[in-house]
Amino acid sequence: MEDKKNVFIVYAHQEPKSFNGAFKDKAVQVLKDQGHTVTVSDLYAMRFDPTASKHTFKERKNNEEFNFQQELSHAAEKGTLADDIKAEIDKILAADLIIIQFPLYWLGMPAILKGWFDRCLAEKVAFDTMRSKWFDNGPFASKKIVLSFTTGGTEDFFSNTGIFGDMDVILWPLQNMLRFTGFQVLAPQISYGPGDVSENQRTCMLQTWNDRLQTIWDEEPLSFINVKNFDPEKGFTLTERYISSLKDGESGPTPGQNLGRSFLQGSMTTIPNISKSHSK
């Protein structure tokens, strides 16, 4: 059996009987059965405050002009974080694996979950740009994270010809944000249109999640370009050396750094082939 790990599930759905609730419950059951410690933050049940407001802070560095990110960084550095933020950060710091469970709203996270990230990924804890502690060198580099979410449309809706567009493109900003803090970002668990399929199909979705959780510790993370391949003297754009290493006509390495080319389909949604990694 795997060594005992700490798992943190951030759950953002209002209804415990929802399909997201079933996915959360399945993860808790499977991972506890493996002997791991599982902690859940049920954001709606907690009435978590997602707002980046002045009321977050016990004291302010600058009482004349409010800058949320600067005040958050200051509070993290001085140990004066609000109690609710500190509690969530402590859960992140203790975790080996973090599962983010949510329904896709307007092609993104629900507001309460986005606010959780806004408030909890504090500078001096989740990153430190002044010390180049970000991306591959980020504080969370030893931790795995996975997005598990449901959609309001079938998989065809989210194809590169579908009405909502390519899921790789949709997920790029979310997963690159996670990579910014150093996380090993695992391929997402996507449940397409559970409200539009049969009970048997929903059962199959849950079984797939169950099966994946048995071996999730062995998964390779998604591939991102190593930060060393960006030139700080040129606005952190890709180095000429790195660009020249890519053959003419080859796909762009990521949906974000696509070099004006097509990119590898599945790069943000499929467990990567190690031989195709762009992380070096």
mmCIF file of C-alpha atoms in Angstrom:
data_model
loop_
_atom_site.group_PDB
_atom_site.id
_atom_site.type_symbol
_atom_site.label_atom_id
_atom_site.label_comp_id
_atom_site.label_asym_id
_atom_site.label_seq_id
_atom_site.Cartn_x
_atom_site.Cartn_y
_atom_site.Cartn_z
ATOM 1 C CA MET A 1 0.000 0.000 0.000
ATOM 2 C CA GLU A 2 1.102 3.558 -0.625
ATOM 3 C CA ASP A 3 2.632 5.466 2.235
ATOM 4 C CA LYS A 4 0.039 7.415 4.132
ATOM 5 C CA LYS A 5 -0.627 10.751 2.422
ATOM 6 C CA ASN A 6 -2.608 13.874 3.166
ATOM 7 C CA VAL A 7 -5.381 14.713 0.700
ATOM 8 C CA PHE A 8 -7.232 18.027 0.676
ATOM 9 C CA ILE A 9 -10.514 18.303 -1.256
ATOM 10 C CA VAL A 10 -11.857 21.765 -2.042
ATOM 11 C CA TYR A 11 -15.532 21.272 -2.837
ATOM 12 C CA ALA A 12 -17.668 23.973 -4.434
ATOM 13 C CA HIS A 13 -21.262 22.889 -4.904
ATOM 14 C CA GLN A 14 -24.389 23.956 -3.043
ATOM 15 C CA GLU A 15 -26.179 20.595 -3.065
ATOM 16 C CA PRO A 16 -24.787 17.525 -1.234
ATOM 17 C CA LYS A 17 -26.927 15.223 -3.420
ATOM 18 C CA SER A 18 -25.453 16.641 -6.640
ATOM 19 C CA PHE A 19 -23.185 14.692 -8.980
ATOM 20 C CA ASN A 20 -20.300 16.845 -7.749
ATOM 21 C CA GLY A 21 -21.254 15.771 -4.242
ATOM 22 C CA ALA A 22 -21.138 12.136 -5.343
ATOM 23 C CA PHE A 23 -17.663 12.662 -6.829
ATOM 24 C CA LYS A 24 -16.466 14.302 -3.620
ATOM 25 C CA ASP A 25 -17.885 11.468 -1.526
ATOM 26 C CA LYS A 26 -16.314 8.852 -3.788
ATOM 27 C CA ALA A 27 -12.882 10.481 -3.433
ATOM 28 C CA VAL A 28 -13.230 10.611 0.345
ATOM 29 C CA GLN A 29 -14.234 6.945 0.484
ATOM 30 C CA VAL A 30 -11.560 5.609 -1.873
ATOM 31 C CA LEU A 31 -8.676 7.610 -0.454
ATOM 32 C CA LYS A 32 -9.589 6.852 3.156
ATOM 33 C CA ASP A 33 -9.833 3.172 2.233
ATOM 34 C CA GLN A 34 -6.252 3.477 0.975
ATOM 35 C CA GLY A 35 -5.247 4.669 4.444
ATOM 36 C CA HIS A 36 -4.780 8.321 3.587
ATOM 37 C CA THR A 37 -5.959 11.281 5.639
ATOM 38 C CA VAL A 38 -8.646 13.275 3.810
ATOM 39 C CA THR A 39 -9.713 16.824 4.686
ATOM 40 C CA VAL A 40 -12.626 18.546 2.928
ATOM 41 C CA SER A 41 -13.395 22.241 2.669
ATOM 42 C CA ASP A 42 -17.065 22.483 1.675
ATOM 43 C CA LEU A 43 -17.014 26.138 0.648
ATOM 44 C CA TYR A 44 -20.766 26.725 0.527
ATOM 45 C CA ALA A 45 -21.404 24.903 3.803
ATOM 46 C CA MET A 46 -18.590 26.938 5.376
ATOM 47 C CA ARG A 47 -20.071 30.132 3.931
ATOM 48 C CA PHE A 48 -16.573 30.937 2.773
ATOM 49 C CA ASP A 49 -16.141 34.620 1.951
ATOM 50 C CA PRO A 50 -14.714 34.857 -1.604
ATOM 51 C CA THR A 51 -14.384 38.645 -1.709
ATOM 52 C CA ALA A 52 -11.000 40.347 -1.943
ATOM 53 C CA SER A 53 -12.022 43.098 0.435
ATOM 54 C CA LYS A 54 -10.440 45.348 3.062
ATOM 55 C CA HIS A 55 -12.252 43.377 5.746
ATOM 56 C CA THR A 56 -9.915 40.439 5.079
ATOM 57 C CA PHE A 57 -7.117 42.031 7.061
ATOM 58 C CA LYS A 58 -6.562 42.365 10.791
ATOM 59 C CA GLU A 59 -4.202 45.242 10.102
ATOM 60 C CA ARG A 60 -3.101 47.099 7.004
ATOM 61 C CA LYS A 61 0.320 48.005 5.684
ATOM 62 C CA ASN A 62 -1.124 50.963 3.797
ATOM 63 C CA ASN A 63 -4.187 52.672 5.261
ATOM 64 C CA GLU A 64 -4.234 55.360 2.592
ATOM 65 C CA GLU A 65 -4.625 53.228 -0.516
ATOM 66 C CA PHE A 66 -5.863 49.642 -0.743
ATOM 67 C CA ASN A 67 -4.040 47.023 -2.826
ATOM 68 C CA PHE A 68 -5.383 43.562 -2.022
ATOM 69 C CA GLN A 69 -2.426 41.548 -3.312
ATOM 70 C CA GLN A 70 0.133 43.722 -1.521
ATOM 71 C CA GLU A 71 -1.826 43.552 1.729
ATOM 72 C CA LEU A 72 -2.220 39.772 1.377
ATOM 73 C CA SER A 73 1.517 39.378 0.833
ATOM 74 C CA HIS A 74 2.243 41.606 3.825
ATOM 75 C CA ALA A 75 -0.145 39.660 6.064
ATOM 76 C CA ALA A 76 1.388 36.335 4.992
ATOM 77 C CA GLU A 77 4.893 37.615 5.692
ATOM 78 C CA LYS A 78 3.965 39.081 9.095
ATOM 79 C CA GLY A 79 1.768 36.186 10.198
ATOM 80 C CA THR A 80 -1.386 38.313 10.406
ATOM 81 C CA LEU A 81 -3.563 36.485 7.885
ATOM 82 C CA ALA A 82 -7.294 36.360 8.562
ATOM 83 C CA ASP A 83 -8.264 33.225 10.465
ATOM 84 C CA ASP A 84 -10.282 31.727 7.580
ATOM 85 C CA ILE A 85 -7.438 32.206 5.110
ATOM 86 C CA LYS A 86 -4.820 30.828 7.483
ATOM 87 C CA ALA A 87 -6.956 27.732 8.085
ATOM 88 C CA GLU A 88 -7.174 27.050 4.329
ATOM 89 C CA ILE A 89 -3.480 27.739 3.744
ATOM 90 C CA ASP A 90 -2.583 25.307 6.525
ATOM 91 C CA LYS A 91 -4.637 22.637 4.727
ATOM 92 C CA ILE A 92 -2.799 23.369 1.466
ATOM 93 C CA LEU A 93 0.603 23.221 3.140
ATOM 94 C CA ALA A 94 -0.211 19.875 4.755
ATOM 95 C CA ALA A 95 -1.504 18.267 1.551
ATOM 96 C CA ASP A 96 0.297 15.894 -0.796
ATOM 97 C CA LEU A 97 -2.658 15.884 -3.197
ATOM 98 C CA ILE A 98 -5.350 18.521 -3.670
ATOM 99 C CA ILE A 99 -8.593 17.772 -5.497
ATOM 100 C CA ILE A 100 -10.682 20.724 -6.673
ATOM 101 C CA GLN A 101 -14.281 19.538 -7.187
ATOM 102 C CA PHE A 102 -16.732 21.905 -8.895
ATOM 103 C CA PRO A 103 -19.240 22.481 -11.708
ATOM 104 C CA LEU A 104 -17.968 24.503 -14.667
ATOM 105 C CA TYR A 105 -19.754 27.870 -14.628
ATOM 106 C CA TRP A 106 -19.482 30.169 -17.662
ATOM 107 C CA LEU A 107 -16.416 28.197 -18.798
ATOM 108 C CA GLY A 108 -14.683 28.815 -15.483
ATOM 109 C CA MET A 109 -14.843 28.273 -11.751
ATOM 110 C CA PRO A 110 -17.819 29.230 -9.585
ATOM 111 C CA ALA A 111 -17.276 32.623 -7.940
ATOM 112 C CA ILE A 112 -16.853 31.131 -4.480
ATOM 113 C CA LEU A 113 -14.053 28.883 -5.728
ATOM 114 C CA LYS A 114 -12.318 31.622 -7.713
ATOM 115 C CA GLY A 115 -12.453 33.741 -4.563
ATOM 116 C CA TRP A 116 -10.902 30.891 -2.594
ATOM 117 C CA PHE A 117 -7.926 30.925 -4.957
ATOM 118 C CA ASP A 118 -7.762 34.739 -4.914
ATOM 119 C CA ARG A 119 -7.573 34.829 -1.129
ATOM 120 C CA CYS A 120 -5.607 31.660 -0.339
ATOM 121 C CA LEU A 121 -2.795 31.686 -2.911
ATOM 122 C CA ALA A 122 -1.005 34.456 -1.048
ATOM 123 C CA GLU A 123 2.392 35.734 -2.094
ATOM 124 C CA LYS A 124 5.120 34.650 0.345
ATOM 125 C CA VAL A 125 3.192 31.376 0.713
ATOM 126 C CA ALA A 126 2.194 30.191 -2.776
ATOM 127 C CA PHE A 127 4.838 32.117 -4.715
ATOM 128 C CA ASP A 128 7.513 34.774 -4.332
ATOM 129 C CA THR A 129 8.379 36.599 -7.544
ATOM 130 C CA MET A 130 11.211 38.563 -5.927
ATOM 131 C CA ARG A 131 13.002 35.303 -5.137
ATOM 132 C CA SER A 132 11.957 33.579 -8.381
ATOM 133 C CA LYS A 133 9.904 31.046 -6.418
ATOM 134 C CA TRP A 134 7.334 30.335 -9.088
ATOM 135 C CA PHE A 135 6.515 27.759 -11.760
ATOM 136 C CA ASP A 136 9.124 24.951 -11.596
ATOM 137 C CA ASN A 137 10.676 26.572 -8.524
ATOM 138 C CA GLY A 138 7.366 27.293 -6.809
ATOM 139 C CA PRO A 139 6.703 26.438 -3.147
ATOM 140 C CA PHE A 140 4.134 23.769 -4.054
ATOM 141 C CA ALA A 141 6.405 21.809 -6.415
ATOM 142 C CA SER A 142 6.144 18.648 -4.300
ATOM 143 C CA LYS A 143 2.334 18.667 -4.348
ATOM 144 C CA LYS A 144 -0.077 17.210 -6.886
ATOM 145 C CA ILE A 145 -3.348 18.897 -7.811
ATOM 146 C CA VAL A 146 -6.247 17.827 -10.020
ATOM 147 C CA LEU A 147 -9.352 19.626 -11.238
ATOM 148 C CA SER A 148 -12.443 17.418 -11.166
ATOM 149 C CA PHE A 149 -15.523 19.046 -12.625
ATOM 150 C CA THR A 150 -18.829 18.630 -14.388
ATOM 151 C CA THR A 151 -20.018 20.475 -17.483
ATOM 152 C CA GLY A 152 -23.376 21.657 -18.748
ATOM 153 C CA GLY A 153 -22.850 20.167 -22.200
ATOM 154 C CA THR A 154 -21.635 16.984 -23.850
ATOM 155 C CA GLU A 155 -18.032 16.362 -24.863
ATOM 156 C CA ASP A 156 -18.889 17.425 -28.423
ATOM 157 C CA PHE A 157 -19.768 20.906 -27.132
ATOM 158 C CA PHE A 158 -16.195 21.260 -25.886
ATOM 159 C CA SER A 159 -14.375 19.954 -28.958
ATOM 160 C CA ASN A 160 -12.268 22.105 -31.275
ATOM 161 C CA THR A 161 -15.316 22.345 -33.552
ATOM 162 C CA GLY A 162 -17.870 22.535 -30.737
ATOM 163 C CA ILE A 163 -20.002 25.496 -29.768
ATOM 164 C CA PHE A 164 -18.127 26.106 -26.485
ATOM 165 C CA GLY A 165 -14.703 25.526 -27.999
ATOM 166 C CA ASP A 166 -11.661 23.408 -27.315
ATOM 167 C CA MET A 167 -11.412 22.200 -23.706
ATOM 168 C CA ASP A 168 -7.607 22.428 -23.900
ATOM 169 C CA VAL A 169 -7.953 26.162 -24.543
ATOM 170 C CA ILE A 170 -10.579 26.612 -21.816
ATOM 171 C CA LEU A 171 -8.384 24.882 -19.230
ATOM 172 C CA TRP A 172 -5.107 26.557 -20.138
ATOM 173 C CA PRO A 173 -5.481 29.656 -17.906
ATOM 174 C CA LEU A 174 -6.802 27.641 -14.968
ATOM 175 C CA GLN A 175 -4.079 25.010 -15.038
ATOM 176 C CA ASN A 176 -1.264 27.387 -15.901
ATOM 177 C CA MET A 177 -2.351 29.416 -12.847
ATOM 178 C CA LEU A 178 -1.886 26.304 -10.718
ATOM 179 C CA ARG A 179 1.483 25.609 -12.286
ATOM 180 C CA PHE A 180 2.545 29.175 -11.382
ATOM 181 C CA THR A 181 2.708 28.115 -7.731
ATOM 182 C CA GLY A 182 4.744 25.014 -8.599
ATOM 183 C CA PHE A 183 1.963 22.423 -8.391
ATOM 184 C CA GLN A 184 2.334 19.180 -10.333
ATOM 185 C CA VAL A 185 -0.900 19.582 -12.291
ATOM 186 C CA LEU A 186 -2.514 16.258 -13.116
ATOM 187 C CA ALA A 187 -4.861 15.760 -16.048
ATOM 188 C CA PRO A 188 -8.380 16.885 -15.108
ATOM 189 C CA GLN A 189 -11.256 14.539 -14.363
ATOM 190 C CA ILE A 190 -14.036 15.850 -16.613
ATOM 191 C CA SER A 191 -17.607 14.630 -16.321
ATOM 192 C CA TYR A 192 -19.345 15.837 -19.458
ATOM 193 C CA GLY A 193 -23.045 16.632 -19.201
ATOM 194 C CA PRO A 194 -24.070 14.346 -16.320
ATOM 195 C CA GLY A 195 -27.510 15.938 -16.343
ATOM 196 C CA ASP A 196 -28.006 14.873 -19.958
ATOM 197 C CA VAL A 197 -27.058 11.195 -19.730
ATOM 198 C CA SER A 198 -28.562 8.022 -18.281
ATOM 199 C CA GLU A 199 -28.174 6.801 -14.726
ATOM 200 C CA ASN A 200 -26.030 3.973 -16.055
ATOM 201 C CA GLN A 201 -23.698 6.457 -17.737
ATOM 202 C CA ARG A 202 -23.390 8.466 -14.530
ATOM 203 C CA THR A 203 -22.551 5.260 -12.696
ATOM 204 C CA CYS A 204 -19.816 4.607 -15.259
ATOM 205 C CA MET A 205 -18.433 8.130 -14.708
ATOM 206 C CA LEU A 206 -18.194 7.487 -10.970
ATOM 207 C CA GLN A 207 -16.555 4.117 -11.571
ATOM 208 C CA THR A 208 -13.969 5.736 -13.835
ATOM 209 C CA TRP A 209 -13.141 8.199 -11.038
ATOM 210 C CA ASN A 210 -12.987 5.317 -8.545
ATOM 211 C CA ASP A 211 -10.566 3.423 -10.786
ATOM 212 C CA ARG A 212 -8.380 6.439 -11.407
ATOM 213 C CA LEU A 213 -8.057 7.218 -7.706
ATOM 214 C CA GLN A 214 -6.564 3.759 -7.134
ATOM 215 C CA THR A 215 -3.409 4.757 -9.018
ATOM 216 C CA ILE A 216 -3.494 8.565 -9.061
ATOM 217 C CA TRP A 217 -0.263 8.728 -7.075
ATOM 218 C CA ASP A 218 1.609 7.147 -9.983
ATOM 219 C CA GLU A 219 0.393 9.604 -12.629
ATOM 220 C CA GLU A 220 2.752 11.932 -14.449
ATOM 221 C CA PRO A 221 1.748 15.605 -14.392
ATOM 222 C CA LEU A 222 0.772 17.593 -17.436
ATOM 223 C CA SER A 223 3.591 19.116 -19.450
ATOM 224 C CA PHE A 224 4.491 22.796 -19.147
ATOM 225 C CA ILE A 225 7.542 24.628 -20.455
ATOM 226 C CA ASN A 226 10.274 24.917 -17.835
ATOM 227 C CA VAL A 227 10.635 28.484 -16.558
ATOM 228 C CA LYS A 228 14.318 28.462 -17.500
ATOM 229 C CA ASN A 229 13.238 28.637 -21.158
ATOM 230 C CA PHE A 230 11.819 32.144 -20.678
ATOM 231 C CA ASP A 231 14.144 35.150 -20.964
ATOM 232 C CA PRO A 232 13.684 37.645 -18.082
ATOM 233 C CA GLU A 233 15.594 40.247 -20.099
ATOM 234 C CA LYS A 234 12.911 40.079 -22.790
ATOM 235 C CA GLY A 235 9.784 40.188 -20.663
ATOM 236 C CA PHE A 236 9.854 36.476 -19.872
ATOM 237 C CA THR A 237 9.224 35.447 -23.456
ATOM 238 C CA LEU A 238 10.550 32.187 -24.840
ATOM 239 C CA THR A 239 14.264 32.181 -25.547
ATOM 240 C CA GLU A 240 15.436 32.046 -29.131
ATOM 241 C CA ARG A 241 17.350 28.903 -28.266
ATOM 242 C CA TYR A 242 14.200 27.145 -27.110
ATOM 243 C CA ILE A 243 12.182 28.279 -30.121
ATOM 244 C CA SER A 244 14.908 27.176 -32.516
ATOM 245 C CA SER A 245 14.897 23.734 -30.864
ATOM 246 C CA LEU A 246 11.383 23.196 -32.213
ATOM 247 C CA LYS A 247 11.302 21.960 -35.763
ATOM 248 C CA ASP A 248 9.630 24.096 -38.409
ATOM 249 C CA GLY A 249 5.997 23.177 -38.740
ATOM 250 C CA GLU A 250 5.876 21.345 -35.407
ATOM 251 C CA SER A 251 2.961 22.022 -33.096
ATOM 252 C CA GLY A 252 3.271 24.798 -30.570
ATOM 253 C CA PRO A 253 4.301 23.391 -27.173
ATOM 254 C CA THR A 254 1.219 24.529 -25.231
ATOM 255 C CA PRO A 255 -2.156 26.189 -25.911
ATOM 256 C CA GLY A 256 -0.740 29.368 -24.369
ATOM 257 C CA GLN A 257 2.759 29.380 -25.861
ATOM 258 C CA ASN A 258 1.560 28.160 -29.238
ATOM 259 C CA LEU A 259 4.009 30.151 -31.428
ATOM 260 C CA GLY A 260 1.134 30.931 -33.755
ATOM 261 C CA ARG A 261 0.788 27.259 -34.609
ATOM 262 C CA SER A 262 -1.641 24.513 -33.792
ATOM 263 C CA PHE A 263 -0.903 22.716 -30.529
ATOM 264 C CA LEU A 264 -0.981 19.135 -29.352
ATOM 265 C CA GLN A 265 -4.598 18.125 -28.775
ATOM 266 C CA GLY A 266 -5.177 16.782 -25.281
ATOM 267 C CA SER A 267 -2.224 18.684 -23.832
ATOM 268 C CA MET A 268 -4.389 20.064 -21.002
ATOM 269 C CA THR A 269 -6.785 17.133 -20.663
ATOM 270 C CA THR A 270 -4.878 13.860 -21.125
ATOM 271 C CA ILE A 271 -2.266 12.177 -18.957
ATOM 272 C CA PRO A 272 0.870 12.993 -20.964
ATOM 273 C CA ASN A 273 3.301 10.694 -22.660
ATOM 274 C CA ILE A 274 6.605 11.337 -20.899
ATOM 275 C CA SER A 275 8.492 11.234 -24.194
ATOM 276 C CA LYS A 276 6.512 14.259 -25.405
ATOM 277 C CA SER A 277 7.225 16.361 -22.326
ATOM 278 C CA HIS A 278 8.075 20.054 -22.819
ATOM 279 C CA SER A 279 9.006 20.537 -19.178
ATOM 280 C CA LYS A 280 12.758 20.379 -19.796
#
